CSV table of C-alpha atoms in Angstrom, one decimal:
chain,number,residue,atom,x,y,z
A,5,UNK,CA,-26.6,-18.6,-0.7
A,6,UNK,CA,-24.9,-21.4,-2.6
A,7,UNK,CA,-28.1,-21.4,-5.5
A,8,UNK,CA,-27.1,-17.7,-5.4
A,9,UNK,CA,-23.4,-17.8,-5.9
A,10,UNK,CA,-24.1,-20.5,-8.6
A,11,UNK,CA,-26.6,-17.9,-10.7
A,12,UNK,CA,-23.3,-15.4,-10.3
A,13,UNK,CA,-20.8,-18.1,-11.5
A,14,UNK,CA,-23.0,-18.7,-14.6
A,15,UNK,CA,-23.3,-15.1,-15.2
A,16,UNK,CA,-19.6,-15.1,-14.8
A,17,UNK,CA,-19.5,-17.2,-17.8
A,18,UNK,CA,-19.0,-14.2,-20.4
A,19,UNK,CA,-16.1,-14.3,-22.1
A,20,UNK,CA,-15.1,-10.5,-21.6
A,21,UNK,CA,-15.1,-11.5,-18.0
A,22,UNK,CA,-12.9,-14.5,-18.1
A,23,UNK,CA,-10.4,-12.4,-19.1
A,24,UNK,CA,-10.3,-10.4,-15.6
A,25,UNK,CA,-11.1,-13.4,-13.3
A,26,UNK,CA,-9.5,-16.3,-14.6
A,27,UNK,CA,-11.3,-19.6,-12.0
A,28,UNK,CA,-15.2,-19.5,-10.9
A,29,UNK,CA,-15.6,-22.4,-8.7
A,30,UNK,CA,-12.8,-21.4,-6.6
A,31,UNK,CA,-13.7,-18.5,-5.2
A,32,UNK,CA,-17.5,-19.9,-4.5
A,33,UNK,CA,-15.9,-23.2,-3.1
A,34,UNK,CA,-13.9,-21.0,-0.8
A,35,UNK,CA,-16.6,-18.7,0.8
A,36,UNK,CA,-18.4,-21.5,0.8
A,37,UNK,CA,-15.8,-24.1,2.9
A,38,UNK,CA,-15.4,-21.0,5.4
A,39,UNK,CA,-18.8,-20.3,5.9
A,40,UNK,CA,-19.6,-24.2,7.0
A,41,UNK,CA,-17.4,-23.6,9.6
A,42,UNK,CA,-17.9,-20.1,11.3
A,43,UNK,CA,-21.5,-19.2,13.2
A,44,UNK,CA,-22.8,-18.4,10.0
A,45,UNK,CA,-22.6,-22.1,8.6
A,46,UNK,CA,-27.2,-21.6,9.3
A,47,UNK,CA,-27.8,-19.1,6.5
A,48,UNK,CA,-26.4,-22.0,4.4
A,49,UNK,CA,-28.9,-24.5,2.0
A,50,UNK,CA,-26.2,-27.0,2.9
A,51,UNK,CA,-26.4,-26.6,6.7
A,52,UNK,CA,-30.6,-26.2,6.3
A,53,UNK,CA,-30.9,-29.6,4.0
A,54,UNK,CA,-28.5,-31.3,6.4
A,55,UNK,CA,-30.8,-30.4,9.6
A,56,UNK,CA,-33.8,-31.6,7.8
A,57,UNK,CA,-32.4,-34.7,7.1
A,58,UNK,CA,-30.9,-35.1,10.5
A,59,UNK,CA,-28.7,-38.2,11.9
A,60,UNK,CA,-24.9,-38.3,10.4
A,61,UNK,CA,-25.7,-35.5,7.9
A,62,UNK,CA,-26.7,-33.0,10.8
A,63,UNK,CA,-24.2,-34.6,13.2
A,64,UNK,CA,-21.5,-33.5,10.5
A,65,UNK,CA,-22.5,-29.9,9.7
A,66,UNK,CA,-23.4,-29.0,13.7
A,67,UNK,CA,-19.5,-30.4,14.4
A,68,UNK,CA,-18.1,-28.4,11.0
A,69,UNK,CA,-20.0,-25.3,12.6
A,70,UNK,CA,-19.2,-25.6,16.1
A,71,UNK,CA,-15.4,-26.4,15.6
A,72,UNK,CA,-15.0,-23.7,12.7
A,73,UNK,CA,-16.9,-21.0,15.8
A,74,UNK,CA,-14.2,-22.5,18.4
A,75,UNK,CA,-10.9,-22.3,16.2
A,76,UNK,CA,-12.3,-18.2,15.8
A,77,UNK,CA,-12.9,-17.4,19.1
A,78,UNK,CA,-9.6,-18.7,19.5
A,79,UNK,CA,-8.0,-16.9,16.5
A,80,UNK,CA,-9.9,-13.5,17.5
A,81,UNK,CA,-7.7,-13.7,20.8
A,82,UNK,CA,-4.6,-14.6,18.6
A,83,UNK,CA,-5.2,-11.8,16.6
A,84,UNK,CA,-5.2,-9.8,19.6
A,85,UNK,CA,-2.0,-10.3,20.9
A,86,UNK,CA,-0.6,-9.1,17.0
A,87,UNK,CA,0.4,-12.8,16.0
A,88,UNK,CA,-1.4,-12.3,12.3
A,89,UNK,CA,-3.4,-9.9,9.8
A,90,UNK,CA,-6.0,-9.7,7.9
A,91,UNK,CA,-7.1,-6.0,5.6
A,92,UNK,CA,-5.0,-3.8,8.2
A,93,UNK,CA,-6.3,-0.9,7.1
A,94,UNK,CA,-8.0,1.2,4.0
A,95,UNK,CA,-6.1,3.5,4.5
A,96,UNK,CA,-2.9,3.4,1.7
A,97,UNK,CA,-0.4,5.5,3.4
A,98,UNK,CA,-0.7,3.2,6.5
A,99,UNK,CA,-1.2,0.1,4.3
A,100,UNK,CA,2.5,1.5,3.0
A,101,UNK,CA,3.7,1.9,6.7
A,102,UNK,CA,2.9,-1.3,7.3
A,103,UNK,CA,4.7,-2.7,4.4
A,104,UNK,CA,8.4,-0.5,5.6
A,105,UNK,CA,8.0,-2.7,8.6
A,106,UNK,CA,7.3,-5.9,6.7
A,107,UNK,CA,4.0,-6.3,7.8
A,108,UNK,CA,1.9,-7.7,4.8
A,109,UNK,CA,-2.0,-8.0,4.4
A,110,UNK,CA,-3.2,-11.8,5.7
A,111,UNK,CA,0.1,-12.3,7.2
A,112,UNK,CA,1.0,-14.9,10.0
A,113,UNK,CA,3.8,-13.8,12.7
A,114,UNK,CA,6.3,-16.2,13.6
A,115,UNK,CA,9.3,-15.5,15.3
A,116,UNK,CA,10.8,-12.5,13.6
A,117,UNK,CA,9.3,-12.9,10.0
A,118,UNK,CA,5.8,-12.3,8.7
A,119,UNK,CA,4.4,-15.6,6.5
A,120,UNK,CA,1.8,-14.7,3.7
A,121,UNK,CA,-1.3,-16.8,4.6
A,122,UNK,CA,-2.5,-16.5,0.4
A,123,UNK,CA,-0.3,-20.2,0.3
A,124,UNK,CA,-2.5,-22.1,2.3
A,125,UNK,CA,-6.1,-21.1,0.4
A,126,UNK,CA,-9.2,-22.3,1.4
A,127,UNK,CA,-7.6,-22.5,5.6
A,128,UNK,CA,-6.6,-19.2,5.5
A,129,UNK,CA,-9.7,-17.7,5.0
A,130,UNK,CA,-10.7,-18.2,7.9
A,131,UNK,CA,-7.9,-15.9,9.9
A,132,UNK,CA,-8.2,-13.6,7.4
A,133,UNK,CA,-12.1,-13.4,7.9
A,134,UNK,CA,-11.5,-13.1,11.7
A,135,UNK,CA,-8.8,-10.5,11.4
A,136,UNK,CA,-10.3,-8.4,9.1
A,137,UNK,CA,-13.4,-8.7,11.5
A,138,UNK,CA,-11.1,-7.7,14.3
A,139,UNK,CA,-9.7,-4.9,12.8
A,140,UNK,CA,-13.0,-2.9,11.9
A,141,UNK,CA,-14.8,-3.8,14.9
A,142,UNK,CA,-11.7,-2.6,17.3
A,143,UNK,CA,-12.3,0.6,15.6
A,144,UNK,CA,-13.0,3.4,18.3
A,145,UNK,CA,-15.6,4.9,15.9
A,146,UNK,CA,-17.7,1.2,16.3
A,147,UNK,CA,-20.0,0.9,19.3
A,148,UNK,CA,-19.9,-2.5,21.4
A,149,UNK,CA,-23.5,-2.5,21.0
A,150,UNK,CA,-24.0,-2.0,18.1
A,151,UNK,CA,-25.0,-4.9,16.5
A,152,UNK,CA,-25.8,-4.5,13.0
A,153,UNK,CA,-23.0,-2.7,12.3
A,154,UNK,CA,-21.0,-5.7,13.5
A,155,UNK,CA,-22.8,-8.4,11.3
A,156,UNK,CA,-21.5,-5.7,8.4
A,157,UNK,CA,-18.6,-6.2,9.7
A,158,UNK,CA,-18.3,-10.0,8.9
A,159,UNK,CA,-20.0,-9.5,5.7
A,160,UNK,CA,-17.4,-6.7,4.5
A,161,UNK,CA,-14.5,-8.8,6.0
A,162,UNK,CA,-15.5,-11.8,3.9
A,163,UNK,CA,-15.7,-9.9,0.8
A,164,UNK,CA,-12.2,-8.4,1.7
A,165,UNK,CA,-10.8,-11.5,2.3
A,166,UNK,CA,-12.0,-12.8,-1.0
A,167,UNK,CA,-11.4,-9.7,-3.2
A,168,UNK,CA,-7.5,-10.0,-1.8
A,169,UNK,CA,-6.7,-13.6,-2.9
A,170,UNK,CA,-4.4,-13.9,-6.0
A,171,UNK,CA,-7.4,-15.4,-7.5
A,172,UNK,CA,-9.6,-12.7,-7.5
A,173,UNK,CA,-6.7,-10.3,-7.8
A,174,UNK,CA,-8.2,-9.5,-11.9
A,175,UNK,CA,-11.6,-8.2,-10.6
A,176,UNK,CA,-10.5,-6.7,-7.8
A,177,UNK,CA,-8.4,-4.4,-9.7
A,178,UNK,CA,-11.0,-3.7,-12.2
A,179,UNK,CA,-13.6,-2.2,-9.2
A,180,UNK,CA,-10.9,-0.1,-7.9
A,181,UNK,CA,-10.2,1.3,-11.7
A,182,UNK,CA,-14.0,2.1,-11.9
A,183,UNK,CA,-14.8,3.5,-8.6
A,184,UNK,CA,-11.2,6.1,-8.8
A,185,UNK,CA,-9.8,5.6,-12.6
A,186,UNK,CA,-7.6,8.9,-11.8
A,187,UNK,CA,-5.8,7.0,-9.0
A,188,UNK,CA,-5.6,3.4,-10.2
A,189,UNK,CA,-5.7,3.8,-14.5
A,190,UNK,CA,-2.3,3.8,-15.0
A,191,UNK,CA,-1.5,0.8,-12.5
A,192,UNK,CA,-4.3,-1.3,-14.4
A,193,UNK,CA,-2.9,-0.5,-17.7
A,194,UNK,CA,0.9,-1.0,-16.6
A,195,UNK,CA,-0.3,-4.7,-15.1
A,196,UNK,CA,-2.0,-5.5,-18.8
A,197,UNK,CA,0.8,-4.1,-21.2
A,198,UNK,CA,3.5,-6.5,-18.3
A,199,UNK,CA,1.6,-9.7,-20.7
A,200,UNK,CA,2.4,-7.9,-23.9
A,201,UNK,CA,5.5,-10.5,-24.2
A,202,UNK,CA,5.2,-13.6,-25.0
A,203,UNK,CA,6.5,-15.6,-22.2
A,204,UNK,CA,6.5,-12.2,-20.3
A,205,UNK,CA,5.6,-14.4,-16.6
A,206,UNK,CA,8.5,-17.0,-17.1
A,207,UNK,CA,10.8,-14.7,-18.0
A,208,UNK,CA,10.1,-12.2,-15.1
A,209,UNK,CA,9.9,-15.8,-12.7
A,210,UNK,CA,13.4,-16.5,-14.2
A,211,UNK,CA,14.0,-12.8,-13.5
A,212,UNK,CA,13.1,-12.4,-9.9
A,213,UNK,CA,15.7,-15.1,-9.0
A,214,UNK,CA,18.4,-13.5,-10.6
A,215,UNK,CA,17.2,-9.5,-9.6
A,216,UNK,CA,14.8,-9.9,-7.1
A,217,UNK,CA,14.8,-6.1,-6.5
A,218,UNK,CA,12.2,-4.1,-7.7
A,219,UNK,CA,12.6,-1.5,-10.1
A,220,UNK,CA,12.0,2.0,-10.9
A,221,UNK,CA,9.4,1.8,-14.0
A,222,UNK,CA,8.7,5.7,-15.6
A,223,UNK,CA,7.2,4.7,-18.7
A,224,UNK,CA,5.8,1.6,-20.2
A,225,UNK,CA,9.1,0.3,-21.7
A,226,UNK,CA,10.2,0.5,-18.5
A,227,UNK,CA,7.6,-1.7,-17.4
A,228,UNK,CA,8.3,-4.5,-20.0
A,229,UNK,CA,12.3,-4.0,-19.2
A,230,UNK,CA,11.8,-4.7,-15.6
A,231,UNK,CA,10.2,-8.6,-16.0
A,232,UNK,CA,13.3,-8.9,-18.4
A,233,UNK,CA,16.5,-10.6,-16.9
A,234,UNK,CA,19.3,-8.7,-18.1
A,235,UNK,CA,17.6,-5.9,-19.1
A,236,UNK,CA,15.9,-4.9,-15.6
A,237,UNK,CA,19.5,-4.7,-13.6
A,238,UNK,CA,19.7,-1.4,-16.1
A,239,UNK,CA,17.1,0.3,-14.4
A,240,UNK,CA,17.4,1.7,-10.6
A,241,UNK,CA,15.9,0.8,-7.6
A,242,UNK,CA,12.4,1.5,-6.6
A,243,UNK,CA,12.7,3.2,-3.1
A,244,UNK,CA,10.2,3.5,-0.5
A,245,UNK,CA,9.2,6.8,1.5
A,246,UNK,CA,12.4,6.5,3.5
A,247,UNK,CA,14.7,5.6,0.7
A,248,UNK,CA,14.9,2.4,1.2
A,249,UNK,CA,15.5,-0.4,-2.1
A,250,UNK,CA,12.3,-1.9,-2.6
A,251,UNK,CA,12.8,-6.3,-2.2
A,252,UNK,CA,9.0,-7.8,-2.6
A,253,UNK,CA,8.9,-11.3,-1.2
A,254,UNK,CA,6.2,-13.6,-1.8
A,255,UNK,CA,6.2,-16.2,1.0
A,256,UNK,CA,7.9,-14.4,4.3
A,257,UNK,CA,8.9,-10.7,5.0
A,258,UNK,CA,11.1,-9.9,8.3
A,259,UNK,CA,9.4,-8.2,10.8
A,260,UNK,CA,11.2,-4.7,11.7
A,261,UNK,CA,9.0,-1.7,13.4
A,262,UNK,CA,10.2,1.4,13.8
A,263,UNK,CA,9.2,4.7,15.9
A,264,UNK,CA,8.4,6.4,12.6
A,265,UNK,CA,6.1,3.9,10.9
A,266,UNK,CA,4.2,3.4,13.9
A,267,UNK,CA,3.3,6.9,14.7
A,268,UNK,CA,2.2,7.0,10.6
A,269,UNK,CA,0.0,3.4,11.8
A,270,UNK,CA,-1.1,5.6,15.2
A,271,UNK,CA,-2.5,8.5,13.4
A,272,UNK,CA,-4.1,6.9,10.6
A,273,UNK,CA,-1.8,9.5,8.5
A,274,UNK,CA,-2.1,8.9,4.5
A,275,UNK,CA,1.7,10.0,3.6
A,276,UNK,CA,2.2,10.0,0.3
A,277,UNK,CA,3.9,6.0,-1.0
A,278,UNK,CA,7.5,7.5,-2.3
A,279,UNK,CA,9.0,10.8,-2.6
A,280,UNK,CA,8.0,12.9,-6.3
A,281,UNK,CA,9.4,12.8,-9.5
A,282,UNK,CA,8.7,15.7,-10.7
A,283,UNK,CA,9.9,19.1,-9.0
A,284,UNK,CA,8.1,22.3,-10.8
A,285,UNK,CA,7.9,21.8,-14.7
A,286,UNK,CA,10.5,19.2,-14.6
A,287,UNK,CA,10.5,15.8,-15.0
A,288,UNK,CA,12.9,14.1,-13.2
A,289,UNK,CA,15.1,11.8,-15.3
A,290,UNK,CA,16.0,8.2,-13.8
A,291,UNK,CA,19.1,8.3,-12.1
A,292,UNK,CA,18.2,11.7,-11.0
A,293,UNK,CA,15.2,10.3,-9.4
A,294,UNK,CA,16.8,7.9,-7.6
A,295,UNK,CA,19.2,9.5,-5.8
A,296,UNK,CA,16.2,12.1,-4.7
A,297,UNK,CA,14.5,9.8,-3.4
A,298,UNK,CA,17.2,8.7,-1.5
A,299,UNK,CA,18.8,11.5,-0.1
A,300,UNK,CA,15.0,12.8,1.0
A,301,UNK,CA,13.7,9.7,2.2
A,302,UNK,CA,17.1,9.2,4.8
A,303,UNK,CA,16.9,12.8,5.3
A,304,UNK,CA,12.8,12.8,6.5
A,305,UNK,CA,13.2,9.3,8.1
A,306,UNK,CA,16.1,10.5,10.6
A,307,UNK,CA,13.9,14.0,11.0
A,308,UNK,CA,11.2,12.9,11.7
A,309,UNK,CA,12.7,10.1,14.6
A,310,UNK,CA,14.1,13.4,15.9
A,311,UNK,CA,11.0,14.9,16.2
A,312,UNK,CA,9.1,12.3,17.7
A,313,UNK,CA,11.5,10.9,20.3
A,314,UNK,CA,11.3,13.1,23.5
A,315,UNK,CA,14.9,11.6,24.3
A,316,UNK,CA,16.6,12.0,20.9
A,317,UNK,CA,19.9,13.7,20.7
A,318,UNK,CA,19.7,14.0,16.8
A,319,UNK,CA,19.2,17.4,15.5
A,320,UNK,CA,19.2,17.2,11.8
A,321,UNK,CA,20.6,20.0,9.5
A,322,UNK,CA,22.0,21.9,12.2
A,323,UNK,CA,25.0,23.7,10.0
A,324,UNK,CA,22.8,24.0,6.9
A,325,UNK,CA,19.2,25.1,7.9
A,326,UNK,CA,20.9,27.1,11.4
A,327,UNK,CA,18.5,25.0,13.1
A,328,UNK,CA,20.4,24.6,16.8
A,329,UNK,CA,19.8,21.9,19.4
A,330,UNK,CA,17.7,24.4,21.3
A,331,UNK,CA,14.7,24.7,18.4
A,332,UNK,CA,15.1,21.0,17.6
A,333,UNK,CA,14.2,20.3,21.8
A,334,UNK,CA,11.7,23.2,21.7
A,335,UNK,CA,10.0,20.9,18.4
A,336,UNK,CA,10.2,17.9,20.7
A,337,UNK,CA,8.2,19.0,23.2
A,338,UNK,CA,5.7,20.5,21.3
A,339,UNK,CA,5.2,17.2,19.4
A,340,UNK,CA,5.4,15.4,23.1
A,341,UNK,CA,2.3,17.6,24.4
A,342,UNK,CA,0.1,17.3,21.0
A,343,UNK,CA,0.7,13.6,21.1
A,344,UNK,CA,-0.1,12.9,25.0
A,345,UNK,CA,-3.5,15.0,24.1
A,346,UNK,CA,-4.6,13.0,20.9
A,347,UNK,CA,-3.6,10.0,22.8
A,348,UNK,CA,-6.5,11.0,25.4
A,349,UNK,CA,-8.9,11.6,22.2
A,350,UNK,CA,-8.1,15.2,21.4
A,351,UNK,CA,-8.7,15.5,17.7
A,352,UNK,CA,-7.1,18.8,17.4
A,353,UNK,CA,-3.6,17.5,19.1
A,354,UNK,CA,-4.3,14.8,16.8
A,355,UNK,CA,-4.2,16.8,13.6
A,356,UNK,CA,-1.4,18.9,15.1
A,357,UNK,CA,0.8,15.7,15.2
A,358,UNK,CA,-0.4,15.1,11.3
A,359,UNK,CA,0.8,18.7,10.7
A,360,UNK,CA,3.9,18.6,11.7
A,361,UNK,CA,5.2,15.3,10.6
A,362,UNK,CA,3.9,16.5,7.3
A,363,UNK,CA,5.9,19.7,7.6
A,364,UNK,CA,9.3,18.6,8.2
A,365,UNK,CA,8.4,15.7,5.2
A,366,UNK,CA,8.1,19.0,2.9
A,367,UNK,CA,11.3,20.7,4.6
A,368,UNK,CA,13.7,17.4,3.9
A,369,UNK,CA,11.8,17.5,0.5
A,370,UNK,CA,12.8,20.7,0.1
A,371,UNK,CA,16.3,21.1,1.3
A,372,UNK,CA,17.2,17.5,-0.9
A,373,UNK,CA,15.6,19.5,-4.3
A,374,UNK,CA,18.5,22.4,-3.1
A,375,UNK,CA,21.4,20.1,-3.4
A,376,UNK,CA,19.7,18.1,-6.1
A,377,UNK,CA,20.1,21.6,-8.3
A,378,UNK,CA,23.5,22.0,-7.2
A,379,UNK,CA,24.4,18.4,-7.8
A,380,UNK,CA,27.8,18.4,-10.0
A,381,UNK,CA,26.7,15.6,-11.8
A,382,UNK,CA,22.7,16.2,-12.0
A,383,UNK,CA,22.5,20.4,-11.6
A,384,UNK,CA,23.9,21.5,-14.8
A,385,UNK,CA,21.2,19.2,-17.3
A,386,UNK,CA,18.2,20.1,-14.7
A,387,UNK,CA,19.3,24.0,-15.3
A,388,UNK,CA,19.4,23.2,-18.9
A,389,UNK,CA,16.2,21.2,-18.9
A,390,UNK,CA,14.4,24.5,-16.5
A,391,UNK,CA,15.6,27.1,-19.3
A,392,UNK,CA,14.2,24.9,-22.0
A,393,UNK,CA,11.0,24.7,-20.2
A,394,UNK,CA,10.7,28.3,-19.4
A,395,UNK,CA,11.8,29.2,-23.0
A,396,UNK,CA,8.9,26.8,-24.3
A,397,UNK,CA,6.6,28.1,-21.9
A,398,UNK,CA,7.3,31.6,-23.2
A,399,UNK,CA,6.9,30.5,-26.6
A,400,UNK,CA,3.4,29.3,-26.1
A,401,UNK,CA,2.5,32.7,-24.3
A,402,UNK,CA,4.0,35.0,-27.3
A,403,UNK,CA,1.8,33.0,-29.6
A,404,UNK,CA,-1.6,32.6,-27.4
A,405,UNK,CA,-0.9,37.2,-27.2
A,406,UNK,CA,-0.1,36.9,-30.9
A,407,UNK,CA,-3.3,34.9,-32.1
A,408,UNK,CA,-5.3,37.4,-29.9
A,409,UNK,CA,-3.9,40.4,-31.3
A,410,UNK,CA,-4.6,39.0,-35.0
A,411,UNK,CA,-8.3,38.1,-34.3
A,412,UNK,CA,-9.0,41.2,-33.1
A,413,UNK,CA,-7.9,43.2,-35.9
A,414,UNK,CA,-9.4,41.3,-38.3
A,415,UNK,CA,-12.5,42.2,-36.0
């Protein structure tokens, strides 16, 4: 394994790839200090040479092996009472529901805050190996038995666990622009033109400790004028789903669940990460975007809690949708019902749940877009900017009839 890694590393060595993953050795030395120390430590040349030449040497690796497998076992049952993370989930509409609550990939739990386990590389590998492990095998689609799928397992965990360190963080990116280039282009190529200033890390460093909020980025100078201090307090917010300001922190996040989020975590439901930005034809302008997303995500987060809690009192939008109490409870307890049923392994309740949470996300879309045209401030230039559109979009279907009616009579 470590001869193999070492024929990688050199292939590594082209200078087209140095530019994606920026260290060699340290990856290798880090699957390499974690596998020395888990039950796999055998498959190793190290472990093999050391048994061969037996006394100390053997003493040594049989100890690293046998401790690392004990401090596992031990983690695995850590793990299982929610104290830290490792990949949580493929899924990005959970990974996002995890991240509303402040619960971050290869996090530790302590107290009420989430600690990010990236700051204490090669240890943390370990945790992350076992919780990723965790995760996939505690799947209800994995059989108990079933053996080989859970040596894949371990295999895809370590490669998770690698692929998500800062180090690797180049390459990583890079496989997920060639396997889906639709879905992650335009994040690759915002994270590239981000070094087009010189200085452009300090200065966003320097930046974060003045504006620490992140910020809402619709084209690329956007993207430069948010790692600028001074520049990116101009720009608004970046919200989440439920409107929330968007405050990244690198070393600890609080830990806050609520009802919503983990009924998205439950269902394995991919909701889209933030509300759109474009409504029809129109492109949303910045200010006009933020307070959308806003309004819609308060207005679907306090929906949707009625909807899911059998006991809530709420009934959203009463007075403007002439929704009553009576078809809010009657919602309830249809939601109630479908739940207890997927909970017991009915699929069918189960995408009944996904239905309707996706429903009333539309509905709050929809009845925010309403007041958004109507919006003193923001209706009259989206009107203007609809008429333009129509009046271009006529344009370009007068002259598609019009070059059709020359060619044929020239027929």
């Amino acid at each position: 394994t470590h001869g193999t890694l070492k024929h990688l590393q050199k292939a590594a060595g082209n200078r087209f790839i140095r530019l994606i993953v920026p260290f060699f050795k340290t990856p290798t030395n880090a699957v390499i200090f974690n596998f020395e120390r888990s039950p796999a430590a055998m498959i190793l040349k190290r472990y093999q040479d050391a048994q061969r030449e037996g006394g100390a040497a053997a003493a040594k690796a049989n100890s690293r092996a046998a401790i690392g497998s004990a401090l596992m076992m031990y983690m695995a049952l850590e793990w299982d009472k929610d104290s830290f993370t490792g990949n949580l989930s493929s899924n990005p509409g959970v990974l996002a529901a995890y991240r509303r609550m402040g619960k971050e990939r290869n996090s530790l739990r302590i107290g009420d805050y989430n600690y990010n386990l990236k700051f204490f590389e090669p240890w943390s590998t370990a945790p992350t190996i076992v919780a990723s492990t965790m995760e996939i095998v505690s799947h209800p689609d994995i059989s108990d038995d079933d053996a080989f799928e859970i040596l894949g397992t371990v295999a895809g965990a370590l490669g998770q666990s690698v692929t998500n360190n800062t180090f690797m963080s180049g390459i990583s990116m890079l496989i997920n622009v060639m396997e889906n280039p639709d879905r992650h282009g335009e994040r690759f190529a915002y994270n590239y033109m981000r070094a087009a200033i010189p200085g452009s890390s300090a200065l966003n460093e320097f930046r974060r400790a003045i504006d620490p909020v992140r910020r809402l980025k619709t084209d690329y100078l956007d993207v430069l004028r948010a790692r600028l201090p001074g520049l990116s307090e101009d720009l608004p917010p970046e919200r989440n789903l439920w409107g929330e300001v968007q405050i990244p922190h690198r070393w600890r996040t609080a830990h806050k669940p609520n009802p919503v989020d983990l009924e998205v975590v439950r269902l394995d439901l991919n909701l889209p990460r933030q509300h759109p930005t474009v409504i029809g034809e129109i492109r949303l302008l910045s200010d006009e975007i933020d307070w959308f997303h806003k309004k819609a995500g308060e207005l679907a987060y306090d929906m949707l809690e009625a909807l899911i809690n059998p006991k809530s009192k709420k009934a959203p939008y009463v007075d403007e949708r002439n929704v009553g109490m009576k078809t809010w409870n009657k919602w309830r307890r249809d939601y109630a019902e479908s739940k207890a049923l997927s909970e017991a392994g009915d699929e069918i309740a189960e995408e009944e749940c996904k239905s309707m949470i996706r429903a009333h996300l539309l509905l709050a879309q929809k009845i925010t877009v309403g007041e958004l045209l109507v919006h003193p401030k923001f209706g009259p230039n989206i009107a203007k900017h609809k008429r333009d559109v129509e009046a271009h979009v006529d344009e370009q279907r007068m002259r598609r009839l019009l070059n059709a009616g020359s060619i044929g009579v020239s027929e």
